[in-house]
Tab-separated table of C-alpha atoms in Angstrom:
chain	number	residue	atom	x	y	z
V	60	MET	CA	-0.012	0.017	-0.033
V	61	ARG	CA	2.833	2.296	0.771
V	62	ASN	CA	4.524	1.717	-2.449
V	63	ASN	CA	1.273	2.430	-4.339
V	64	MET	CA	0.626	5.667	-2.438
V	65	SER	CA	4.186	6.738	-3.111
V	66	GLU	CA	3.790	6.046	-6.626
V	67	LYS	CA	0.605	8.155	-7.028
V	68	SER	CA	2.368	11.051	-5.072
V	69	ARG	CA	5.254	10.880	-7.517
V	70	LYS	CA	2.796	11.173	-10.559
V	71	ARG	CA	0.939	14.084	-8.831
V	72	LEU	CA	4.357	15.825	-8.324
V	73	THR	CA	5.418	15.253	-11.956
V	74	ILE	CA	2.137	16.463	-13.405
V	75	GLY	CA	2.219	19.397	-11.084
V	76	GLY	CA	5.856	20.094	-12.168
V	77	LEU	CA	4.736	19.935	-15.972
V	78	ILE	CA	1.888	22.259	-15.470
V	79	PHE	CA	4.143	24.712	-13.622
V	80	ALA	CA	6.759	24.524	-16.324
V	81	ILE	CA	4.153	24.924	-19.213
V	82	VAL	CA	2.658	28.086	-17.315
V	83	CYS	CA	6.075	29.640	-16.961
V	84	LEU	CA	7.077	29.106	-20.605
V	85	ILE	CA	3.702	30.753	-21.523
V	86	LEU	CA	4.389	33.765	-19.344
V	87	LEU	CA	7.757	34.127	-20.536
V	88	SER	CA	6.530	33.967	-24.131
V	89	LEU	CA	4.011	36.581	-23.503
V	90	LYS	CA	6.593	38.861	-21.678
V	91	ASN	CA	8.837	38.546	-24.857
V	92	GLN	CA	6.038	39.914	-27.032
V	93	VAL	CA	5.195	42.864	-24.957
V	94	TYR	CA	5.391	46.403	-26.657
V	95	TYR	CA	7.192	49.020	-24.713
V	96	PRO	CA	6.711	52.736	-24.454
V	97	GLU	CA	9.123	54.960	-26.423
V	98	MET	CA	10.833	58.043	-24.780
V	99	PRO	CA	8.143	60.556	-25.517
V	100	ALA	CA	5.539	58.410	-23.764
V	101	ARG	CA	7.964	57.801	-20.873
V	102	ASP	CA	8.377	61.507	-20.396
V	103	ALA	CA	4.644	62.160	-20.611
V	104	VAL	CA	3.738	59.978	-17.672
V	105	LYS	CA	6.181	61.628	-15.441
V	106	SER	CA	3.584	64.082	-14.753
V	107	ALA	CA	0.797	61.289	-13.945
V	108	LYS	CA	0.103	59.890	-10.575
V	109	ALA	CA	0.233	56.104	-9.933
V	110	LYS	CA	-3.174	54.827	-8.532
V	111	LYS	CA	-3.863	51.143	-7.790
V	112	ASN	CA	-4.091	49.371	-11.187
V	113	PHE	CA	-4.126	52.791	-12.945
V	114	THR	CA	-1.793	55.546	-14.477
V	115	TYR	CA	-3.770	58.658	-13.650
V	116	PHE	CA	-3.445	62.082	-15.293
V	117	GLU	CA	-5.346	64.766	-13.309
V	118	GLY	CA	-7.848	67.245	-14.839
V	119	SER	CA	-10.778	69.345	-13.757
V	120	LYS	CA	-14.227	68.236	-12.825
V	121	LYS	CA	-15.196	67.101	-16.342
V	122	PRO	CA	-15.876	63.400	-17.019
V	123	LEU	CA	-13.218	60.869	-16.284
V	124	VAL	CA	-11.669	59.215	-19.235
V	125	ILE	CA	-11.004	55.510	-18.701
V	126	PHE	CA	-8.688	53.885	-21.092
V	127	TYR	CA	-7.885	50.033	-21.811
V	128	PRO	CA	-4.629	49.562	-23.535
V	129	GLY	CA	-4.135	47.101	-26.492
V	130	ALA	CA	-2.957	43.522	-25.880
V	131	LEU	CA	0.620	43.270	-24.676
V	132	VAL	CA	1.047	47.188	-24.837
V	133	GLU	CA	2.407	48.610	-21.755
V	134	PRO	CA	0.007	51.193	-20.324
V	135	GLU	CA	2.622	54.155	-20.286
V	136	SER	CA	2.619	53.872	-24.045
V	137	TYR	CA	-0.371	55.944	-24.246
V	138	GLY	CA	0.938	58.852	-22.222
V	139	VAL	CA	1.397	61.327	-24.880
V	140	TRP	CA	-2.326	61.855	-26.016
V	141	ALA	CA	-3.489	61.142	-22.476
V	142	LYS	CA	-1.460	64.043	-21.142
V	143	LYS	CA	-2.883	66.444	-23.895
V	144	VAL	CA	-6.462	65.397	-23.099
V	145	SER	CA	-5.704	66.004	-19.373
V	146	GLU	CA	-4.385	69.322	-20.116
V	147	ASN	CA	-7.705	70.134	-21.595
V	148	GLY	CA	-9.521	69.519	-18.253
V	149	TYR	CA	-10.432	65.806	-18.754
V	150	PRO	CA	-8.809	63.440	-16.215
V	151	VAL	CA	-7.502	60.299	-17.843
V	152	ALA	CA	-6.978	56.913	-16.187
V	153	ILE	CA	-5.068	54.341	-18.040
V	154	ALA	CA	-5.865	50.784	-16.791
V	155	HIS	CA	-3.201	48.211	-15.918
V	156	PHE	CA	-4.007	44.586	-16.533
V	157	PRO	CA	-2.455	41.174	-15.653
V	158	LEU	CA	-0.078	40.348	-18.559
V	159	ASP	CA	-0.988	43.558	-20.203
V	160	TYR	CA	-4.107	41.720	-21.611
V	161	ALA	CA	-7.505	43.383	-20.804
V	162	LEU	CA	-9.522	40.085	-21.278
V	163	LEU	CA	-8.008	38.938	-17.913
V	164	SER	CA	-9.918	41.679	-16.118
V	165	VAL	CA	-12.540	43.336	-18.114
V	166	ASN	CA	-14.186	44.864	-15.078
V	167	ARG	CA	-11.112	46.756	-14.019
V	168	ALA	CA	-12.829	50.197	-14.474
V	169	ASP	CA	-14.874	48.935	-11.239
V	170	GLN	CA	-11.735	49.819	-9.259
V	171	ILE	CA	-11.839	53.538	-9.883
V	172	ASP	CA	-14.222	56.376	-8.849
V	173	LYS	CA	-16.777	57.223	-11.513
V	174	LYS	CA	-19.356	59.159	-9.631
V	175	GLY	CA	-18.702	62.451	-11.389
V	176	GLY	CA	-19.459	60.794	-14.786
V	177	TYR	CA	-17.031	58.929	-17.088
V	178	VAL	CA	-16.389	57.735	-20.685
V	179	ILE	CA	-14.603	54.461	-21.285
V	180	GLY	CA	-12.572	53.079	-24.313
V	181	GLY	CA	-9.611	51.478	-25.534
V	182	HIS	CA	-7.121	50.471	-28.166
V	183	SER	CA	-7.528	47.346	-30.299
V	184	LEU	CA	-8.492	44.529	-27.933
V	185	GLY	CA	-8.757	46.960	-25.186
V	186	GLY	CA	-11.633	48.701	-26.946
V	187	VAL	CA	-13.404	45.459	-27.538
V	188	CYS	CA	-13.184	44.910	-23.745
V	189	ALA	CA	-14.228	48.392	-22.946
V	190	ALA	CA	-17.342	47.980	-25.014
V	191	ARG	CA	-18.192	44.839	-23.271
V	192	TYR	CA	-17.973	46.698	-19.962
V	193	ALA	CA	-20.006	49.546	-21.158
V	194	ALA	CA	-22.741	47.296	-22.568
V	195	GLU	CA	-23.608	45.969	-19.291
V	196	ARG	CA	-26.602	47.832	-17.731
V	197	LYS	CA	-25.127	47.938	-14.265
V	198	HIS	CA	-22.213	49.902	-15.798
V	199	GLN	CA	-24.224	52.531	-17.532
V	200	LYS	CA	-24.881	54.713	-14.598
V	201	ASN	CA	-22.969	57.971	-15.044
V	202	LEU	CA	-21.625	56.684	-18.273
V	203	LYS	CA	-21.257	59.553	-20.966
V	204	GLY	CA	-19.760	57.716	-23.863
V	205	VAL	CA	-17.452	55.128	-25.408
V	206	PHE	CA	-14.642	55.457	-27.597
V	207	LEU	CA	-12.788	52.955	-29.777
V	208	MET	CA	-9.312	53.365	-31.177
V	209	ALA	CA	-8.491	50.900	-34.051
V	210	SER	CA	-11.116	48.761	-32.507
V	211	TYR	CA	-14.881	47.727	-32.567
V	212	ALA	CA	-17.624	46.472	-30.432
V	213	ASP	CA	-18.490	42.760	-30.717
V	214	GLU	CA	-21.572	40.714	-29.790
V	215	LYS	CA	-20.956	40.783	-26.087
V	216	GLY	CA	-20.306	44.604	-26.195
V	217	ASP	CA	-23.221	45.435	-28.321
V	218	LEU	CA	-24.030	49.145	-27.988
V	219	SER	CA	-26.355	49.529	-30.929
V	220	LYS	CA	-29.477	49.992	-28.834
V	221	THR	CA	-28.102	51.642	-25.692
V	222	GLY	CA	-28.268	55.339	-26.825
V	223	ILE	CA	-24.718	55.692	-25.527
V	224	PRO	CA	-22.675	58.288	-27.636
V	225	VAL	CA	-19.746	56.366	-29.467
V	226	LEU	CA	-16.586	57.610	-31.251
V	227	GLN	CA	-14.697	55.150	-33.314
V	228	ILE	CA	-11.180	56.450	-34.556
V	229	THR	CA	-9.376	54.319	-37.192
V	230	ALA	CA	-6.124	54.854	-39.245
V	231	SER	CA	-5.818	54.488	-43.087
V	232	ARG	CA	-2.452	52.582	-42.699
V	233	ASP	CA	-3.380	50.117	-40.019
V	234	GLY	CA	-2.111	46.775	-40.970
V	235	VAL	CA	-3.214	44.853	-37.780
V	236	ILE	CA	-6.923	45.317	-37.515
V	237	ARG	CA	-9.054	42.957	-39.612
V	238	LYS	CA	-10.791	45.285	-42.024
V	239	GLU	CA	-13.584	42.750	-42.658
V	240	ARG	CA	-14.295	42.261	-39.009
V	241	LEU	CA	-14.196	46.079	-38.451
V	242	LYS	CA	-16.987	46.475	-41.267
V	243	GLU	CA	-19.070	43.544	-40.105
V	244	ASN	CA	-19.051	44.704	-36.535
V	245	ASN	CA	-20.404	48.175	-37.293
V	246	ARG	CA	-23.798	46.619	-36.613
V	247	PHE	CA	-22.838	46.561	-33.011
V	248	LEU	CA	-22.582	50.379	-32.901
V	249	PRO	CA	-25.320	52.928	-32.841
V	250	GLY	CA	-26.261	54.336	-36.147
V	251	ASN	CA	-25.199	57.903	-35.069
V	252	ALA	CA	-21.616	56.759	-33.899
V	253	VAL	CA	-18.991	59.418	-34.833
V	254	LYS	CA	-16.400	57.830	-36.953
V	255	GLU	CA	-12.998	59.416	-37.709
V	256	VAL	CA	-10.140	58.212	-39.848
V	257	ILE	CA	-6.519	59.379	-39.340
V	258	GLN	CA	-4.934	59.472	-42.651
V	259	GLY	CA	-1.464	58.188	-42.997
V	260	GLY	CA	-1.577	56.759	-39.488
V	261	ASN	CA	-1.084	53.133	-38.385
V	262	HIS	CA	-2.184	50.766	-35.579
V	263	SER	CA	0.840	51.386	-33.471
V	264	GLY	CA	0.484	55.139	-33.699
V	265	PHE	CA	-2.451	55.191	-31.158
V	266	GLY	CA	0.281	54.787	-28.689
V	267	ALA	CA	3.976	55.660	-28.651
V	268	TYR	CA	5.585	52.199	-28.555
V	269	THR	CA	7.783	49.809	-30.505
V	270	THR	CA	6.066	48.881	-33.752
V	271	GLN	CA	3.696	46.189	-33.602
V	272	LYS	CA	4.104	43.044	-35.532
V	273	GLY	CA	2.017	43.056	-38.860
V	274	ASP	CA	1.546	46.759	-38.908
V	275	ASN	CA	2.032	48.888	-42.021
V	276	LYS	CA	4.552	51.815	-42.006
V	277	ALA	CA	2.751	55.086	-41.207
V	278	LYS	CA	3.015	57.968	-43.454
V	279	ILE	CA	2.952	60.479	-40.720
V	280	SER	CA	5.000	60.584	-37.719
V	281	THR	CA	4.028	59.062	-34.276
V	282	GLN	CA	3.929	62.470	-32.747
V	283	GLN	CA	1.617	63.741	-35.570
V	284	GLN	CA	-0.806	60.924	-35.013
V	285	GLN	CA	-0.754	61.390	-31.287
V	286	GLU	CA	-1.587	64.810	-31.709
V	287	LYS	CA	-4.421	63.999	-34.018
V	288	VAL	CA	-5.797	61.348	-31.520
V	289	ALA	CA	-5.856	64.069	-28.716
V	290	GLU	CA	-7.466	66.559	-31.038
V	291	ILE	CA	-10.247	64.149	-32.010
V	292	MET	CA	-10.780	62.984	-28.359
V	293	ILE	CA	-10.863	66.562	-27.140
V	294	ARG	CA	-13.516	67.615	-29.749
V	295	TRP	CA	-15.632	64.642	-29.067
V	296	LEU	CA	-15.499	65.080	-25.354
V	297	ASP	CA	-16.258	68.716	-25.658
V	298	SER	CA	-19.361	67.772	-27.675
V	299	LEU	CA	-20.541	65.462	-24.865
V	300	ASP	CA	-19.884	68.208	-22.231
V	301	LYS	CA	-22.364	70.359	-24.077
V	302	LYS	CA	-25.265	67.938	-24.000
């Protein structure tokens, strides 16, 4: 009996060790694929404050802008446009996620005070997750709008009948987003959604980080695209503020 029990224990330890090794390899592989912020973004976040699970840029009492980064993109990468938006009075909270992957904590926005009103959005996969958050009725109290950068809503984030104002920003040189999926998923947006296209911009240019695999080369600089993102966001936020 002792030999049998010992054999079973050894098998459990072996299986446990294999699972642990596989998890470590997966985590290491994901870490090696992370996109890191470039110097302009690093400089921009020096003026931000660190809150639990958020990089926070202070603003006035206007609606809080909650932002979900794209998959495997470090939050600080979006500091350039976020700082510009905050300087125009809108506080910005860039969410941090386990493994830089929004799908692992879609409800991250629950962890920050939204009583004064808020908008939520994100880049790429982060935008999909932000739409899913906004689509839940319990999250629509004080929700002023949803914005999507190089992103779209899916069936789980259907906003078409919510009446929530939506802004979708895309870029003409985006080589990452699936254009057919983007077109198909327009049905999950309200008919009056505001759609803006940044001519010459690409997928990576929505942040300031190392060029994303599969992306096209932009015909404008990252700085120019960041300024355009901030300009579009501020104009949209101002339009909400007037309603």
